[in-house]
Short mmCIF file of C-alpha atoms and ligand atoms in Angstrom, two decimals:
data_model
loop_
_atom_site.label_atom_id
_atom_site.label_comp_id
_atom_site.label_asym_id
_atom_site.label_seq_id
_atom_site.Cartn_x
_atom_site.Cartn_y
_atom_site.Cartn_z
CA MET A 276 -10.90 12.30 -27.40
CA PRO A 277 -10.75 16.13 -27.66
CA LYS A 278 -7.49 17.97 -27.16
CA LEU A 279 -6.97 20.94 -24.87
CA ILE A 280 -4.13 23.44 -24.96
CA LEU A 281 -3.28 25.72 -22.04
CA ARG A 282 -1.61 28.80 -23.51
CA ASN A 283 1.12 30.99 -22.02
CA GLY A 284 0.87 30.01 -18.36
CA ARG A 285 3.81 29.96 -15.96
CA VAL A 286 4.34 26.21 -15.88
CA ILE A 287 5.67 25.01 -12.54
CA ASP A 288 6.45 21.29 -12.44
CA PRO A 289 8.67 20.38 -9.49
CA ALA A 290 9.26 16.83 -10.78
CA SER A 291 11.03 18.15 -13.89
CA HIS A 292 12.40 21.33 -12.22
CA ARG A 293 10.48 23.41 -14.74
CA ASP A 294 9.44 26.98 -14.00
CA SER A 295 8.90 28.85 -17.26
CA ILE A 296 6.22 30.36 -19.49
CA ALA A 297 5.00 27.63 -21.82
CA ASP A 298 2.02 25.96 -23.45
CA VAL A 299 0.76 22.60 -22.19
CA LEU A 300 -1.02 20.28 -24.62
CA LEU A 301 -3.35 17.60 -23.29
CA ALA A 302 -4.49 14.80 -25.59
CA ASP A 303 -6.05 11.37 -25.00
CA GLY A 304 -6.09 12.00 -21.26
CA LYS A 305 -2.31 12.44 -21.13
CA ILE A 306 0.23 15.26 -21.09
CA ALA A 307 1.12 15.34 -24.81
CA ALA A 308 3.57 18.28 -25.00
CA VAL A 309 4.99 21.14 -22.95
CA GLY A 310 6.80 23.88 -24.84
CA GLN A 311 6.80 27.22 -26.61
CA SER A 312 4.18 28.17 -29.20
CA LEU A 313 2.77 24.69 -29.68
CA ASP A 314 0.49 24.44 -32.68
CA PRO A 315 -1.90 21.54 -32.29
CA SER A 316 -4.69 21.40 -34.82
CA GLY A 317 -8.21 21.16 -33.47
CA ALA A 318 -7.38 21.64 -29.79
CA GLU A 319 -9.63 23.68 -27.53
CA GLU A 320 -7.73 26.78 -26.37
CA PHE A 321 -7.47 27.89 -22.74
CA ASP A 322 -5.75 31.21 -22.08
CA ALA A 323 -3.63 30.68 -18.97
CA SER A 324 -1.61 33.87 -19.26
CA GLY A 325 -0.99 35.45 -15.88
CA CYS A 326 -1.72 32.10 -14.20
CA ILE A 327 0.34 29.26 -12.77
CA VAL A 328 -0.11 25.94 -14.56
CA ALA A 329 0.78 23.11 -12.15
CA PRO A 330 0.32 19.35 -11.93
CA GLY A 331 -3.10 18.50 -10.50
CA PHE A 332 -3.24 18.96 -6.75
CA ILE A 333 -3.60 15.86 -4.56
CA ASP A 334 -5.33 15.89 -1.16
CA ILE A 335 -4.43 12.73 0.75
CA HIS A 336 -6.80 13.36 3.67
CA VAL A 337 -10.52 14.00 3.14
CA HIS A 338 -13.80 12.70 4.55
CA LEU A 339 -16.47 12.13 1.90
CA ARG A 340 -19.06 10.65 4.32
CA GLU A 341 -20.38 8.11 1.76
CA PRO A 342 -21.54 5.48 2.46
CA GLY A 343 -23.58 6.17 5.57
CA PHE A 344 -23.60 9.91 6.19
CA GLU A 345 -24.81 11.23 2.83
CA TYR A 346 -26.65 14.07 4.61
CA ALA A 347 -23.21 15.57 5.43
CA GLU A 348 -21.39 14.91 2.14
CA THR A 349 -21.41 12.51 -0.78
CA ILE A 350 -18.66 11.33 -3.08
CA GLU A 351 -20.20 13.63 -5.71
CA SER A 352 -20.54 16.77 -3.55
CA GLY A 353 -17.14 16.30 -1.89
CA SER A 354 -15.49 15.79 -5.27
CA ARG A 355 -17.11 19.00 -6.57
CA ALA A 356 -15.71 20.90 -3.60
CA ALA A 357 -12.33 19.29 -4.34
CA ALA A 358 -12.45 20.41 -7.97
CA ALA A 359 -13.41 23.95 -6.91
CA GLY A 360 -10.41 23.93 -4.59
CA GLY A 361 -8.02 22.96 -7.39
CA PHE A 362 -7.69 19.29 -6.41
CA THR A 363 -7.67 16.60 -9.10
CA SER A 364 -7.17 13.60 -6.77
CA ILE A 365 -8.38 12.92 -3.25
CA CYS A 366 -7.95 10.12 -0.70
CA PRO A 367 -11.06 9.56 1.44
CA MET A 368 -10.59 8.23 4.95
CA PRO A 369 -12.42 5.00 5.88
CA ASN A 370 -14.63 6.28 8.75
CA THR A 371 -17.86 5.83 6.81
CA LYS A 372 -20.83 3.65 7.80
CA PRO A 373 -20.02 0.86 7.25
CA VAL A 374 -16.34 1.54 7.83
CA ASN A 375 -14.18 0.88 4.77
CA ASP A 376 -12.52 -2.14 6.38
CA ASN A 377 -13.07 -4.72 3.62
CA ALA A 378 -12.86 -5.04 -0.16
CA THR A 379 -16.63 -4.76 -0.68
CA VAL A 380 -16.74 -1.24 0.76
CA THR A 381 -13.51 -0.26 -1.03
CA ARG A 382 -14.98 -1.43 -4.34
CA TYR A 383 -18.28 0.35 -3.61
CA ILE A 384 -16.46 3.67 -3.08
CA ILE A 385 -14.38 3.22 -6.25
CA GLU A 386 -17.45 2.32 -8.34
CA ARG A 387 -19.48 5.26 -6.98
CA ALA A 388 -16.53 7.55 -7.67
CA GLU A 389 -16.15 6.30 -11.24
CA ARG A 390 -19.78 7.19 -11.85
CA HIS A 391 -20.24 10.38 -9.81
CA ALA A 392 -16.93 11.97 -8.86
CA MET A 393 -15.45 14.98 -10.70
CA VAL A 394 -11.93 14.01 -9.59
CA ASN A 395 -9.86 10.87 -9.03
CA VAL A 396 -10.69 9.08 -5.78
CA PHE A 397 -8.11 6.80 -4.11
CA PRO A 398 -9.64 5.31 -0.97
CA ILE A 399 -7.81 4.59 2.26
CA GLY A 400 -8.86 1.40 4.05
CA ALA A 401 -9.12 0.88 7.80
CA ILE A 402 -6.30 -0.59 9.88
CA THR A 403 -8.64 -2.46 12.21
CA LYS A 404 -12.11 -3.96 11.82
CA GLY A 405 -14.67 -1.20 12.23
CA SER A 406 -11.70 1.01 13.22
CA ALA A 407 -12.42 -0.38 16.67
CA GLY A 408 -8.74 -1.01 17.39
CA GLU A 409 -9.20 -4.68 18.27
CA GLU A 410 -8.31 -6.84 15.28
CA LEU A 411 -6.73 -6.16 11.91
CA ALA A 412 -9.01 -5.38 8.97
CA ALA A 413 -8.80 -7.25 5.64
CA ILE A 414 -5.82 -5.18 4.51
CA GLY A 415 -4.63 -7.47 1.69
CA SER A 416 -8.00 -7.71 -0.03
CA MET A 417 -8.58 -3.95 0.34
CA LYS A 418 -5.28 -3.35 -1.40
CA GLU A 419 -6.32 -5.66 -4.22
CA ALA A 420 -9.59 -3.71 -4.49
CA GLY A 421 -7.71 -0.41 -4.83
CA ALA A 422 -6.98 0.99 -1.34
CA VAL A 423 -3.76 3.05 -1.40
CA ALA A 424 -3.07 3.14 2.35
CA VAL A 425 -4.54 2.13 5.71
CA SER A 426 -5.65 4.33 8.60
CA ASP A 427 -8.17 4.35 11.44
CA ASP A 428 -8.31 8.16 11.10
CA GLY A 429 -10.63 9.82 13.56
CA LYS A 430 -9.25 7.33 16.03
CA PRO A 431 -5.72 6.29 16.93
CA VAL A 432 -4.59 2.67 17.13
CA MET A 433 -4.13 2.64 20.90
CA ASN A 434 -2.76 -0.89 21.15
CA ALA A 435 0.96 -0.76 20.28
CA ARG A 436 1.18 -4.49 19.58
CA LEU A 437 -1.67 -4.24 17.08
CA MET A 438 0.01 -1.24 15.45
CA ARG A 439 3.19 -3.26 15.11
CA ARG A 440 1.27 -6.07 13.41
CA ALA A 441 -0.51 -3.55 11.13
CA MET A 442 2.85 -2.10 10.11
CA GLU A 443 4.28 -5.56 9.41
CA MET A 444 1.24 -6.47 7.32
CA ALA A 445 1.11 -3.15 5.44
CA SER A 446 4.85 -3.29 4.86
CA SER A 447 4.64 -6.71 3.24
CA LEU A 448 1.95 -5.29 0.94
CA GLY A 449 3.84 -2.07 0.20
CA LEU A 450 1.15 0.16 1.75
CA PRO A 451 1.74 3.17 3.99
CA VAL A 452 0.20 3.21 7.48
CA VAL A 453 -1.38 6.57 8.34
CA ASP A 454 -2.00 7.26 12.01
CA HIS A 455 -4.25 9.79 13.70
CA CYS A 456 -1.85 10.40 16.59
CA GLU A 457 -3.77 10.92 19.80
CA ASP A 458 -3.29 9.13 23.10
CA LEU A 459 -6.91 8.92 24.20
CA HIS A 460 -5.97 8.66 27.88
CA LEU A 461 -4.15 11.98 27.62
CA SER A 462 -6.69 13.79 25.42
CA ALA A 463 -9.36 12.43 27.78
CA GLY A 464 -12.44 14.09 26.36
CA GLY A 465 -10.80 17.48 25.80
CA ASP A 466 -12.28 20.05 23.42
CA MET A 467 -9.35 22.36 22.58
CA HIS A 468 -5.58 22.73 22.97
CA GLU A 469 -4.48 22.63 26.60
CA GLY A 470 -2.90 25.92 27.52
CA PHE A 471 -3.64 29.46 28.62
CA GLN A 472 -6.63 29.79 26.25
CA SER A 473 -8.34 26.61 27.46
CA VAL A 474 -8.02 27.80 31.03
CA ARG A 475 -9.37 31.23 30.06
CA LEU A 476 -12.36 29.72 28.24
CA GLY A 477 -12.98 27.06 30.86
CA LEU A 478 -12.79 24.26 28.29
CA ARG A 479 -11.16 20.87 28.77
CA GLY A 480 -7.69 20.76 27.25
CA ILE A 481 -6.01 18.32 24.85
CA PRO A 482 -2.28 18.47 25.64
CA SER A 483 0.30 18.40 22.85
CA ALA A 484 1.70 15.35 24.63
CA SER A 485 -1.32 13.31 23.49
CA GLU A 486 0.01 13.71 19.93
CA ASP A 487 3.72 13.59 20.77
CA VAL A 488 3.68 10.26 22.62
CA MET A 489 1.89 8.53 19.74
CA VAL A 490 4.25 9.98 17.12
CA ALA A 491 7.19 8.79 19.25
CA ARG A 492 5.72 5.31 19.67
CA ASP A 493 4.89 4.99 15.98
CA ILE A 494 8.35 6.10 14.87
CA LEU A 495 9.88 3.41 17.10
CA LEU A 496 7.53 0.83 15.59
CA ALA A 497 8.29 2.07 12.07
CA GLU A 498 11.99 1.48 12.78
CA LEU A 499 11.25 -1.95 14.22
CA THR A 500 9.15 -3.04 11.24
CA GLY A 501 10.65 -1.04 8.36
CA ALA A 502 7.14 0.13 7.48
CA ARG A 503 6.19 3.23 5.54
CA TYR A 504 4.60 5.33 8.24
CA HIS A 505 2.75 8.65 7.81
CA VAL A 506 1.57 11.06 10.52
CA ALA A 507 -1.83 12.58 9.67
CA HIS A 508 -2.47 16.29 10.42
CA ILE A 509 0.68 16.99 12.46
CA SER A 510 0.11 19.93 14.80
CA ALA A 511 2.57 19.96 17.71
CA TRP A 512 6.14 21.25 17.47
CA ARG A 513 7.77 18.29 19.22
CA SER A 514 6.04 15.92 16.79
CA VAL A 515 7.51 17.86 13.86
CA LYS A 516 10.95 17.57 15.47
CA MET A 517 10.52 13.83 15.94
CA VAL A 518 9.59 13.33 12.27
CA GLU A 519 12.67 15.34 11.35
CA PHE A 520 14.75 13.04 13.57
CA ALA A 521 13.19 9.92 11.98
CA LYS A 522 13.95 11.22 8.48
CA ALA A 523 17.53 11.97 9.47
CA ARG A 524 17.83 8.33 10.59
CA GLY A 525 16.68 7.24 7.15
CA LEU A 526 13.33 5.82 8.28
CA ARG A 527 10.43 5.79 5.85
CA VAL A 528 8.48 8.32 7.89
CA THR A 529 6.40 11.14 6.37
CA CYS A 530 3.80 13.61 7.61
CA GLU A 531 1.21 16.12 6.43
CA ALA A 532 -0.13 19.40 7.84
CA THR A 533 -3.49 21.08 7.32
CA PRO A 534 -3.92 24.74 6.36
CA HIS A 535 -5.86 25.48 9.57
CA HIS A 536 -2.96 24.27 11.72
CA PHE A 537 -0.55 26.78 10.16
CA ALA A 538 -3.04 29.59 9.47
CA LEU A 539 -4.64 29.69 12.93
CA SER A 540 -3.73 29.13 16.57
CA ASP A 541 -5.77 28.65 19.73
CA GLY A 542 -5.69 32.41 20.30
CA ASP A 543 -7.75 32.89 17.07
CA MET A 544 -10.60 30.78 18.39
CA ILE A 545 -13.88 32.58 18.70
CA ALA A 546 -15.16 31.39 22.04
CA TYR A 547 -17.48 28.39 21.84
CA ASP A 548 -17.73 28.63 18.01
CA SER A 549 -17.71 24.99 16.92
CA ASN A 550 -16.19 25.97 13.55
CA TYR A 551 -12.94 26.19 15.50
CA LYS A 552 -13.29 22.73 16.98
CA MET A 553 -11.20 20.04 15.33
CA LYS A 554 -8.75 17.23 16.09
CA PRO A 555 -5.96 17.79 16.61
CA PRO A 556 -7.03 21.15 18.04
CA LEU A 557 -5.67 24.53 16.93
CA ARG A 558 -2.47 24.71 18.92
CA SER A 559 -0.20 27.51 20.14
CA GLN A 560 1.50 30.08 17.93
CA GLN A 561 4.78 28.27 18.58
CA ASP A 562 3.27 25.06 17.20
CA ALA A 563 1.83 26.83 14.12
CA ALA A 564 5.24 28.41 13.46
CA ALA A 565 6.91 24.99 13.73
CA VAL A 566 4.47 23.62 11.15
CA VAL A 567 5.39 26.47 8.76
CA ASP A 568 9.11 25.77 9.35
CA GLY A 569 8.53 22.05 8.71
CA LEU A 570 6.74 22.79 5.44
CA ALA A 571 9.64 25.00 4.39
CA SER A 572 12.45 22.64 5.43
CA GLY A 573 10.97 19.43 4.07
CA SER A 574 10.23 17.79 7.43
CA ILE A 575 6.56 18.00 6.42
CA ASP A 576 5.88 16.32 3.08
CA ALA A 577 2.41 17.46 2.08
CA ILE A 578 -0.42 19.86 2.72
CA ALA A 579 -3.67 17.93 3.28
CA THR A 580 -7.03 19.43 4.22
CA ASP A 581 -8.69 16.91 6.58
CA HIS A 582 -11.93 18.18 4.94
CA ALA A 583 -14.50 17.04 7.53
CA PRO A 584 -18.08 18.05 6.69
CA HIS A 585 -20.69 18.08 9.46
CA PRO A 586 -24.24 19.37 8.97
CA GLY A 587 -25.44 22.43 10.89
CA SER A 588 -27.69 20.33 13.08
CA GLU A 589 -24.62 18.64 14.58
CA LYS A 590 -22.38 21.69 14.73
CA MET A 591 -25.08 23.89 16.33
CA GLN A 592 -24.99 22.23 19.73
CA GLU A 593 -23.19 23.22 22.89
CA PHE A 594 -19.46 23.35 22.21
CA GLU A 595 -18.68 20.27 24.28
CA ARG A 596 -21.16 18.14 22.33
CA CYS A 597 -20.20 19.23 18.80
CA PRO A 598 -18.29 16.85 16.54
CA PHE A 599 -14.69 17.69 15.58
CA GLY A 600 -13.69 18.89 12.10
CA ILE A 601 -14.11 21.60 9.50
CA LEU A 602 -14.38 21.96 5.72
CA GLY A 603 -11.07 22.45 3.97
CA LEU A 604 -11.04 21.77 0.24
CA GLU A 605 -12.07 25.17 -1.13
CA THR A 606 -9.89 27.33 1.15
CA ALA A 607 -6.65 25.29 1.20
CA LEU A 608 -4.87 27.02 -1.67
CA GLY A 609 -5.91 30.54 -0.57
CA LEU A 610 -4.73 29.92 3.00
CA SER A 611 -1.48 28.35 1.82
CA LEU A 612 -0.68 31.22 -0.55
CA GLU A 613 -1.39 33.77 2.17
CA ASN A 614 0.45 32.12 5.05
CA LEU A 615 3.31 30.48 3.20
CA VAL A 616 4.02 32.24 -0.10
CA HIS A 617 2.85 35.85 0.27
CA SER A 618 4.42 35.87 3.74
CA GLY A 619 7.77 34.91 2.18
CA LYS A 620 8.13 31.61 4.09
CA ILE A 621 8.32 29.30 1.05
CA SER A 622 8.69 29.61 -2.72
CA LEU A 623 5.90 29.00 -5.20
CA LEU A 624 7.78 25.91 -6.40
CA ARG A 625 7.81 24.50 -2.86
CA LEU A 626 4.08 25.24 -2.51
CA VAL A 627 3.38 23.28 -5.70
CA GLU A 628 5.53 20.41 -4.36
CA LEU A 629 3.49 20.29 -1.16
CA PHE A 630 0.30 19.86 -3.20
CA THR A 631 1.68 17.49 -5.88
CA THR A 632 4.93 15.50 -5.74
CA GLY A 633 4.90 15.45 -1.91
CA PRO A 634 1.49 13.84 -1.44
CA ALA A 635 1.98 11.60 -4.52
CA ARG A 636 5.14 10.18 -2.95
CA VAL A 637 3.48 9.59 0.44
CA MET A 638 0.70 7.53 -1.14
CA GLY A 639 2.76 6.01 -3.94
CA LEU A 640 0.52 7.57 -6.61
CA ASP A 641 1.74 7.82 -10.17
CA ARG A 642 0.61 11.47 -10.36
CA GLY A 643 1.68 14.97 -9.46
CA THR A 644 3.79 15.72 -12.53
CA LEU A 645 3.42 17.26 -15.98
CA ALA A 646 5.91 14.79 -17.48
CA LEU A 647 5.06 13.63 -21.00
CA GLY A 648 2.65 10.71 -20.89
CA ALA A 649 1.51 11.42 -17.31
CA PRO A 650 -2.26 11.61 -16.65
CA ALA A 651 -3.60 14.99 -17.87
CA ASP A 652 -4.44 16.28 -14.37
CA VAL A 653 -3.70 20.00 -14.17
CA THR A 654 -4.41 22.78 -11.69
CA VAL A 655 -4.46 26.35 -13.00
CA PHE A 656 -4.27 29.01 -10.30
CA ASP A 657 -3.70 32.69 -9.82
CA THR A 658 -1.59 34.15 -7.03
CA ALA A 659 -3.08 37.64 -7.24
CA ARG A 660 -6.85 37.26 -7.67
CA ALA A 661 -8.76 38.89 -4.81
CA TRP A 662 -11.82 36.91 -3.74
CA THR A 663 -13.95 36.27 -0.69
CA TYR A 664 -14.99 32.83 0.51
CA ASP A 665 -18.74 32.44 0.90
CA VAL A 666 -19.40 29.13 2.64
CA ASN A 667 -23.06 29.32 1.63
CA LYS A 668 -21.93 28.87 -1.98
CA SER A 669 -19.71 25.90 -1.14
CA PHE A 670 -20.08 22.77 -3.23
CA SER A 671 -19.94 20.79 0.00
CA LYS A 672 -23.25 19.75 1.55
CA SER A 673 -22.05 21.13 4.89
CA ARG A 674 -21.22 24.66 6.04
CA ASN A 675 -18.77 24.21 8.93
CA SER A 676 -15.89 26.55 8.12
CA PRO A 677 -14.23 29.23 10.24
CA PHE A 678 -13.21 30.99 7.00
CA HIS A 679 -16.63 32.24 5.88
CA ALA A 680 -16.44 35.83 4.58
CA ARG A 681 -12.64 35.80 4.71
CA ALA A 682 -10.84 37.70 1.95
CA PHE A 683 -8.12 35.85 0.01
CA LEU A 684 -5.39 36.85 -2.41
CA GLY A 685 -4.95 34.06 -4.95
CA GLY A 686 -6.86 30.86 -5.63
CA PRO A 687 -7.78 28.24 -8.22
CA VAL A 688 -8.81 29.23 -11.76
CA ALA A 689 -9.43 25.87 -13.42
CA THR A 690 -9.19 22.19 -12.53
CA ILE A 691 -8.54 19.63 -15.26
CA VAL A 692 -8.88 15.89 -14.71
CA GLY A 693 -7.84 13.43 -17.42
CA GLY A 694 -7.71 16.27 -19.97
CA LYS A 695 -11.22 17.53 -19.19
CA ILE A 696 -12.04 20.82 -17.44
CA VAL A 697 -14.13 19.75 -14.43
CA TRP A 698 -14.29 23.20 -12.78
CA ARG A 699 -13.45 26.71 -13.87
CA LEU A 700 -13.87 30.12 -12.36
CA ASP A 701 -16.88 31.97 -13.82
ZN1 ZN B 44 -7.63 12.55 12.18
#
């Protein structure tokens, strides 16, 4: 297998506390050496000077839409968008058609990914059959087939007794339970965050309490069962506080935040533009600030995109009828650099943690480090490159992004999976 050497980059590897200019040698799909002036014969050279060389980024929350909704995204197109965003591993949620609630679907996704994906794909199985919230899915056999976690994402598990049983089951199998925290009675068909803006726009509101009560319930159940519990796309400030409280109590509770929830608030919404419609909704400035604080303090463990492709035909309806969700893979790093690093809120090392060791730990993945012998997954990025996002050139099959034509400072330069360059800036 060919060798690749990344020359003179600033190597940031949180797992080994490294932040220094060095060469990184990749051979046989593994990290073979990190050091000064390495001289490997026959290796392909990549000039990384002026760039950050980091462990491959991991996105633990994406929607690839295959099987069932291939008109919106496929494992191949979604993985290309991931590679172009600097991600080397992604975890697709199970809300496909059929739902990934049994080993046959899990195996199908893994086999399709082995053949067509540019990046590593670690599927998440459903908590309940059909994600209908009525009876537990075949969690044990999905784990055997390769599922790394369970979630009914897109929907909450409304029945607390069922959630308790899911946590007990997942706990005995060593899997994390990921919940989409939304009390459906409280969100009650709302379209955006409940507050001044929803009143102004005349749209039905989704109160922060719909998230907060589920996070509270789940933390209590996590304590009762000892389960590993993870809050998907946390957005409300009280929820962040509750996760902080759970961590302080020593519970195995983690959470993730999306770039749109810290980069935008409900005041940024362009009225009735469905590219601003997602769940949880864009919340208040106070909530967005709490998410930034949580990312800085460690209460929030990972940045995840919740990449949710929808074709134009679905997004171009009246606001109330449009599906929830936006693209996220190609803009995540640019938004994170701008709102977290360039703004002085977190260090570059912490940013790399949030894309690597943080998500790896949540999902129990043996990735996210440049340690010798680790898989040769590497993300090369630049903190100073000026570029503009053109959604019409996205690798995704869908175009639903509020960040079209936005200017960014800093973004991915090359994405390397298993020692092979799968995307590079032209
Ligand atoms: Zn969700």
